[in-house]
């Protein structure tokens, strides 16, 4: 298993325990976008192998309801396993129930803190590509703040970025951040099925993703061409 391999080579920590001194570490992040049940399974697996990480809960999720008893119990179980509970915020939702973004964020922090019975120290954005006014929010670690990492590896759509994953496995970085979405690894759905589902269910996003990949490819080809000329 990937995590077991990484545990042999890195000190794995949640965001709230990032060392202040210049010690190498890997910070392990889980954005709980779709399923608390999948998050709990992952939390139990990590607990068995002696790993603690950060689980970011999305209070405004369309896919689970943080206010029902079962969800509250799951969030508390993840916390009791020794993992950090953070807030996965989506400022697009705040227009529905808050005067402004900071009011919406503080409101959600209060709710999450009352669910887990302790202070929340870390936050992450559900829409990291948009404007993010909370990157340097006093008193909180923002997982999207690039200052806390020297490489960012994520499993977007269960498709690892091959280059960044290989750099991570080579142990050449001192402060990698690894984002794993628990919902991508529940069950035995293979990457091709996931990709097909993405293309069918989210055609607009998949078109953007395709355009982004084509753009990246062209930039790479152009830079290779330029370096050959030099
Ligand atoms: Zn998210």
mmCIF file of C-alpha atoms and ligand atoms in Angstrom:
data_model
loop_
_atom_site.group_PDB
_atom_site.id
_atom_site.type_symbol
_atom_site.label_atom_id
_atom_site.label_comp_id
_atom_site.label_asym_id
_atom_site.label_seq_id
_atom_site.Cartn_x
_atom_site.Cartn_y
_atom_site.Cartn_z
ATOM 1 C CA UNK A 1 0.000 0.000 0.000
ATOM 2 C CA UNK A 2 1.240 3.508 -0.892
ATOM 3 C CA UNK A 3 0.798 4.928 2.611
ATOM 4 C CA UNK A 4 2.679 2.068 4.235
ATOM 5 C CA UNK A 5 5.571 2.615 1.835
ATOM 6 C CA UNK A 6 5.604 6.369 2.546
ATOM 7 C CA UNK A 7 5.514 5.734 6.301
ATOM 8 C CA UNK A 8 8.874 3.993 6.034
ATOM 9 C CA UNK A 9 10.412 7.081 4.438
ATOM 10 C CA UNK A 10 8.617 10.093 5.918
ATOM 11 C CA UNK A 11 7.359 11.344 9.252
ATOM 12 C CA UNK A 12 3.629 11.614 8.414
ATOM 13 C CA UNK A 13 1.729 14.331 10.287
ATOM 14 C CA UNK A 14 -1.632 16.118 10.289
ATOM 15 C CA UNK A 15 -1.624 19.875 9.560
ATOM 16 C CA UNK A 16 -2.033 20.801 13.219
ATOM 17 C CA UNK A 17 1.256 19.040 14.026
ATOM 18 C CA UNK A 18 3.545 20.341 11.298
ATOM 19 C CA UNK A 19 6.919 20.661 13.046
ATOM 20 C CA UNK A 20 8.213 24.192 13.623
ATOM 21 C CA UNK A 21 11.855 23.116 13.382
ATOM 22 C CA UNK A 22 13.495 22.207 10.080
ATOM 23 C CA UNK A 23 12.510 18.529 10.183
ATOM 24 C CA UNK A 24 11.382 16.676 7.033
ATOM 25 C CA UNK A 25 7.733 15.634 7.102
ATOM 26 C CA UNK A 26 4.882 14.555 4.874
ATOM 27 C CA UNK A 27 1.539 16.145 5.651
ATOM 28 C CA UNK A 28 -1.358 13.880 4.778
ATOM 29 C CA UNK A 29 -4.643 15.485 3.795
ATOM 30 C CA UNK A 30 -8.064 14.053 3.028
ATOM 31 C CA UNK A 31 -10.787 16.281 1.581
ATOM 32 C CA UNK A 32 -14.073 14.565 2.383
ATOM 33 C CA UNK A 33 -16.040 15.632 -0.688
ATOM 34 C CA UNK A 34 -18.491 12.799 -1.168
ATOM 35 C CA UNK A 35 -18.618 10.207 1.570
ATOM 36 C CA UNK A 36 -18.111 10.188 5.332
ATOM 37 C CA UNK A 37 -18.385 6.394 5.294
ATOM 38 C CA UNK A 38 -15.397 6.153 2.914
ATOM 39 C CA UNK A 39 -13.511 8.613 5.137
ATOM 40 C CA UNK A 40 -14.120 6.496 8.237
ATOM 41 C CA UNK A 41 -12.870 3.360 6.442
ATOM 42 C CA UNK A 42 -9.682 5.166 5.460
ATOM 43 C CA UNK A 43 -9.284 6.605 8.973
ATOM 44 C CA UNK A 44 -9.523 3.102 10.462
ATOM 45 C CA UNK A 45 -6.986 1.703 7.967
ATOM 46 C CA UNK A 46 -4.520 4.489 8.772
ATOM 47 C CA UNK A 47 -5.092 3.991 12.512
ATOM 48 C CA UNK A 48 -4.207 0.288 12.152
ATOM 49 C CA UNK A 49 -0.849 1.143 10.600
ATOM 50 C CA UNK A 50 -0.121 3.940 13.059
ATOM 51 C CA UNK A 51 -0.750 6.996 10.890
ATOM 52 C CA UNK A 52 -2.570 10.185 11.868
ATOM 53 C CA UNK A 53 -3.735 12.615 9.216
ATOM 54 C CA UNK A 54 -6.163 15.498 8.595
ATOM 55 C CA UNK A 55 -9.765 14.948 7.466
ATOM 56 C CA UNK A 56 -11.429 18.082 6.094
ATOM 57 C CA UNK A 57 -15.209 17.987 6.460
ATOM 58 C CA UNK A 58 -17.449 19.786 3.961
ATOM 59 C CA UNK A 59 -20.461 21.048 5.929
ATOM 60 C CA UNK A 60 -22.143 22.235 2.724
ATOM 61 C CA UNK A 61 -21.746 18.905 0.905
ATOM 62 C CA UNK A 62 -24.515 17.862 -1.479
ATOM 63 C CA UNK A 63 -23.608 14.249 -0.852
ATOM 64 C CA UNK A 64 -23.760 13.865 2.924
ATOM 65 C CA UNK A 65 -25.540 15.649 5.736
ATOM 66 C CA UNK A 66 -23.319 16.620 8.650
ATOM 67 C CA UNK A 67 -26.327 17.343 10.838
ATOM 68 C CA UNK A 68 -27.770 13.851 11.100
ATOM 69 C CA UNK A 69 -26.845 11.549 13.968
ATOM 70 C CA UNK A 70 -24.977 8.994 11.851
ATOM 71 C CA UNK A 71 -22.738 11.650 10.272
ATOM 72 C CA UNK A 72 -21.983 13.269 13.633
ATOM 73 C CA UNK A 73 -21.067 9.858 15.032
ATOM 74 C CA UNK A 74 -18.716 9.177 12.073
ATOM 75 C CA UNK A 75 -16.960 12.557 12.402
ATOM 76 C CA UNK A 76 -16.449 11.918 16.126
ATOM 77 C CA UNK A 77 -15.125 8.396 15.457
ATOM 78 C CA UNK A 78 -12.532 9.756 13.007
ATOM 79 C CA UNK A 79 -11.506 12.272 15.655
ATOM 80 C CA UNK A 80 -11.303 9.604 18.375
ATOM 81 C CA UNK A 81 -8.976 7.534 16.168
ATOM 82 C CA UNK A 82 -6.467 10.345 16.646
ATOM 83 C CA UNK A 83 -6.932 12.122 13.325
ATOM 84 C CA UNK A 84 -7.322 15.854 12.969
ATOM 85 C CA UNK A 85 -10.702 17.213 11.885
ATOM 86 C CA UNK A 86 -10.502 20.339 9.738
ATOM 87 C CA UNK A 87 -13.013 22.397 7.807
ATOM 88 C CA UNK A 88 -13.356 21.991 4.033
ATOM 89 C CA UNK A 89 -14.962 25.297 3.117
ATOM 90 C CA UNK A 90 -16.761 26.410 -0.009
ATOM 91 C CA UNK A 91 -17.284 30.171 -0.119
ATOM 92 C CA UNK A 92 -19.691 29.772 -3.058
ATOM 93 C CA UNK A 93 -22.183 28.402 -0.526
ATOM 94 C CA UNK A 94 -21.825 31.343 1.835
ATOM 95 C CA UNK A 95 -23.915 33.534 -0.437
ATOM 96 C CA UNK A 96 -26.865 31.339 0.562
ATOM 97 C CA UNK A 97 -26.617 31.752 4.331
ATOM 98 C CA UNK A 98 -24.028 34.319 5.362
ATOM 99 C CA UNK A 99 -23.530 38.091 5.143
ATOM 100 C CA UNK A 100 -20.003 37.620 3.829
ATOM 101 C CA UNK A 101 -17.305 34.984 3.436
ATOM 102 C CA UNK A 102 -15.592 35.431 6.804
ATOM 103 C CA UNK A 103 -18.929 35.282 8.633
ATOM 104 C CA UNK A 104 -19.794 32.069 6.744
ATOM 105 C CA UNK A 105 -16.429 30.511 7.571
ATOM 106 C CA UNK A 106 -16.624 31.398 11.285
ATOM 107 C CA UNK A 107 -20.152 30.030 11.425
ATOM 108 C CA UNK A 108 -19.053 26.695 9.946
ATOM 109 C CA UNK A 109 -16.018 26.554 12.250
ATOM 110 C CA UNK A 110 -18.311 26.995 15.261
ATOM 111 C CA UNK A 111 -20.615 24.205 14.068
ATOM 112 C CA UNK A 112 -17.733 21.813 13.407
ATOM 113 C CA UNK A 113 -16.124 22.627 16.751
ATOM 114 C CA UNK A 114 -19.369 21.868 18.566
ATOM 115 C CA UNK A 115 -19.644 18.536 16.715
ATOM 116 C CA UNK A 116 -16.133 17.377 17.688
ATOM 117 C CA UNK A 117 -15.987 19.161 21.056
ATOM 118 C CA UNK A 118 -12.614 20.752 20.390
ATOM 119 C CA UNK A 119 -11.041 23.590 18.467
ATOM 120 C CA UNK A 120 -10.515 23.353 14.717
ATOM 121 C CA UNK A 121 -7.026 24.427 13.659
ATOM 122 C CA UNK A 122 -6.910 23.715 9.918
ATOM 123 C CA UNK A 123 -8.958 24.583 6.862
ATOM 124 C CA UNK A 124 -8.887 23.701 3.158
ATOM 125 C CA UNK A 125 -10.788 25.046 0.183
ATOM 126 C CA UNK A 126 -13.240 22.989 -1.860
ATOM 127 C CA UNK A 127 -12.576 25.322 -4.813
ATOM 128 C CA UNK A 128 -8.802 25.950 -4.568
ATOM 129 C CA UNK A 129 -8.487 27.370 -8.091
ATOM 130 C CA UNK A 130 -10.728 30.384 -7.409
ATOM 131 C CA UNK A 131 -9.803 33.464 -5.321
ATOM 132 C CA UNK A 132 -8.953 32.381 -1.788
ATOM 133 C CA UNK A 133 -9.076 35.091 0.854
ATOM 134 C CA UNK A 134 -8.321 32.704 3.741
ATOM 135 C CA UNK A 135 -4.829 31.554 2.789
ATOM 136 C CA UNK A 136 -3.269 33.557 5.627
ATOM 137 C CA UNK A 137 -6.144 33.521 8.111
ATOM 138 C CA UNK A 138 -4.755 34.256 11.573
ATOM 139 C CA UNK A 139 -4.957 31.276 13.967
ATOM 140 C CA UNK A 140 -5.499 28.663 11.242
ATOM 141 C CA UNK A 141 -3.364 26.579 8.920
ATOM 142 C CA UNK A 142 -4.721 26.680 5.392
ATOM 143 C CA UNK A 143 -3.828 23.455 3.568
ATOM 144 C CA UNK A 144 -3.850 25.321 0.253
ATOM 145 C CA UNK A 145 -1.142 27.728 1.372
ATOM 146 C CA UNK A 146 1.865 26.643 -0.660
ATOM 147 C CA UNK A 147 4.251 27.850 2.085
ATOM 148 C CA UNK A 148 3.650 24.625 4.025
ATOM 149 C CA UNK A 149 4.839 22.327 1.217
ATOM 150 C CA UNK A 150 7.530 21.923 -1.408
ATOM 151 C CA UNK A 151 5.525 19.556 -3.579
ATOM 152 C CA UNK A 152 1.795 18.925 -3.825
ATOM 153 C CA UNK A 153 0.663 15.474 -4.904
ATOM 154 C CA UNK A 154 -3.023 14.724 -5.290
ATOM 155 C CA UNK A 155 -5.282 12.010 -6.616
ATOM 156 C CA UNK A 156 -7.693 14.150 -8.574
ATOM 157 C CA UNK A 157 -10.173 11.740 -10.179
ATOM 158 C CA UNK A 158 -7.988 8.887 -8.907
ATOM 159 C CA UNK A 159 -5.493 9.848 -11.591
ATOM 160 C CA UNK A 160 -2.146 10.624 -9.977
ATOM 161 C CA UNK A 161 0.086 13.177 -11.598
ATOM 162 C CA UNK A 162 2.780 10.715 -12.663
ATOM 163 C CA UNK A 163 5.665 13.173 -12.339
ATOM 164 C CA UNK A 164 4.783 14.435 -8.860
ATOM 165 C CA UNK A 165 4.033 10.912 -7.604
ATOM 166 C CA UNK A 166 7.401 9.662 -8.810
ATOM 167 C CA UNK A 167 9.135 12.628 -7.105
ATOM 168 C CA UNK A 168 7.284 11.788 -3.887
ATOM 169 C CA UNK A 169 8.345 8.150 -4.083
ATOM 170 C CA UNK A 170 11.966 9.139 -4.691
ATOM 171 C CA UNK A 171 12.048 10.849 -1.229
ATOM 172 C CA UNK A 172 13.800 13.875 -2.702
ATOM 173 C CA UNK A 173 11.472 16.459 -1.128
ATOM 174 C CA UNK A 174 11.498 17.604 2.501
ATOM 175 C CA UNK A 175 7.906 18.831 2.921
ATOM 176 C CA UNK A 176 5.516 17.053 0.553
ATOM 177 C CA UNK A 177 1.764 17.417 0.902
ATOM 178 C CA UNK A 178 -0.288 14.418 -0.182
ATOM 179 C CA UNK A 179 -4.014 14.823 -0.809
ATOM 180 C CA UNK A 180 -6.077 11.642 -0.997
ATOM 181 C CA UNK A 181 -9.845 11.804 -1.486
ATOM 182 C CA UNK A 182 -11.280 8.820 0.434
ATOM 183 C CA UNK A 183 -14.215 8.520 -1.998
ATOM 184 C CA UNK A 184 -11.850 7.727 -4.897
ATOM 185 C CA UNK A 185 -10.479 4.658 -3.162
ATOM 186 C CA UNK A 186 -13.644 3.068 -1.825
ATOM 187 C CA UNK A 187 -14.605 -0.185 -3.545
ATOM 188 C CA UNK A 188 -12.969 -1.568 -6.632
ATOM 189 C CA UNK A 189 -13.919 0.936 -9.335
ATOM 190 C CA UNK A 190 -11.021 1.142 -11.779
ATOM 191 C CA UNK A 191 -9.649 4.491 -13.064
ATOM 192 C CA UNK A 192 -11.165 4.015 -16.532
ATOM 193 C CA UNK A 193 -14.661 3.674 -15.036
ATOM 194 C CA UNK A 194 -14.041 6.778 -12.914
ATOM 195 C CA UNK A 195 -12.864 8.709 -15.963
ATOM 196 C CA UNK A 196 -15.844 7.565 -18.031
ATOM 197 C CA UNK A 197 -18.207 8.641 -15.242
ATOM 198 C CA UNK A 198 -16.487 12.026 -15.054
ATOM 199 C CA UNK A 199 -16.815 12.570 -18.815
ATOM 200 C CA UNK A 200 -20.497 11.627 -18.831
ATOM 201 C CA UNK A 201 -21.668 13.248 -15.591
ATOM 202 C CA UNK A 202 -19.619 16.443 -15.748
ATOM 203 C CA UNK A 203 -19.180 17.307 -19.431
ATOM 204 C CA UNK A 204 -18.382 20.997 -18.847
ATOM 205 C CA UNK A 205 -15.697 20.291 -16.233
ATOM 206 C CA UNK A 206 -14.250 17.491 -18.360
ATOM 207 C CA UNK A 207 -14.020 19.875 -21.335
ATOM 208 C CA UNK A 208 -12.137 22.387 -19.154
ATOM 209 C CA UNK A 209 -9.892 19.595 -17.883
ATOM 210 C CA UNK A 210 -9.171 18.511 -21.474
ATOM 211 C CA UNK A 211 -8.373 22.084 -22.568
ATOM 212 C CA UNK A 212 -6.071 22.479 -19.558
ATOM 213 C CA UNK A 213 -4.224 19.246 -20.452
ATOM 214 C CA UNK A 214 -3.852 20.314 -24.115
ATOM 215 C CA UNK A 215 -2.523 23.721 -22.989
ATOM 216 C CA UNK A 216 -0.028 22.049 -20.599
ATOM 217 C CA UNK A 217 1.096 19.713 -23.383
ATOM 218 C CA UNK A 218 1.676 22.619 -25.789
ATOM 219 C CA UNK A 219 3.646 24.569 -23.160
ATOM 220 C CA UNK A 220 5.807 21.496 -22.544
ATOM 221 C CA UNK A 221 6.408 20.950 -26.273
ATOM 222 C CA UNK A 222 7.271 24.627 -26.777
ATOM 223 C CA UNK A 223 9.674 24.723 -23.830
ATOM 224 C CA UNK A 224 11.355 21.510 -25.027
ATOM 225 C CA UNK A 225 11.688 23.029 -28.495
ATOM 226 C CA UNK A 226 13.193 26.238 -27.028
ATOM 227 C CA UNK A 227 15.687 24.356 -24.863
ATOM 228 C CA UNK A 228 16.756 22.315 -27.914
ATOM 229 C CA UNK A 229 17.388 25.527 -29.833
ATOM 230 C CA UNK A 230 19.488 27.035 -27.004
HETATM 231 ZN ZN1 LIG B 1 -13.242 19.322 -2.095
#
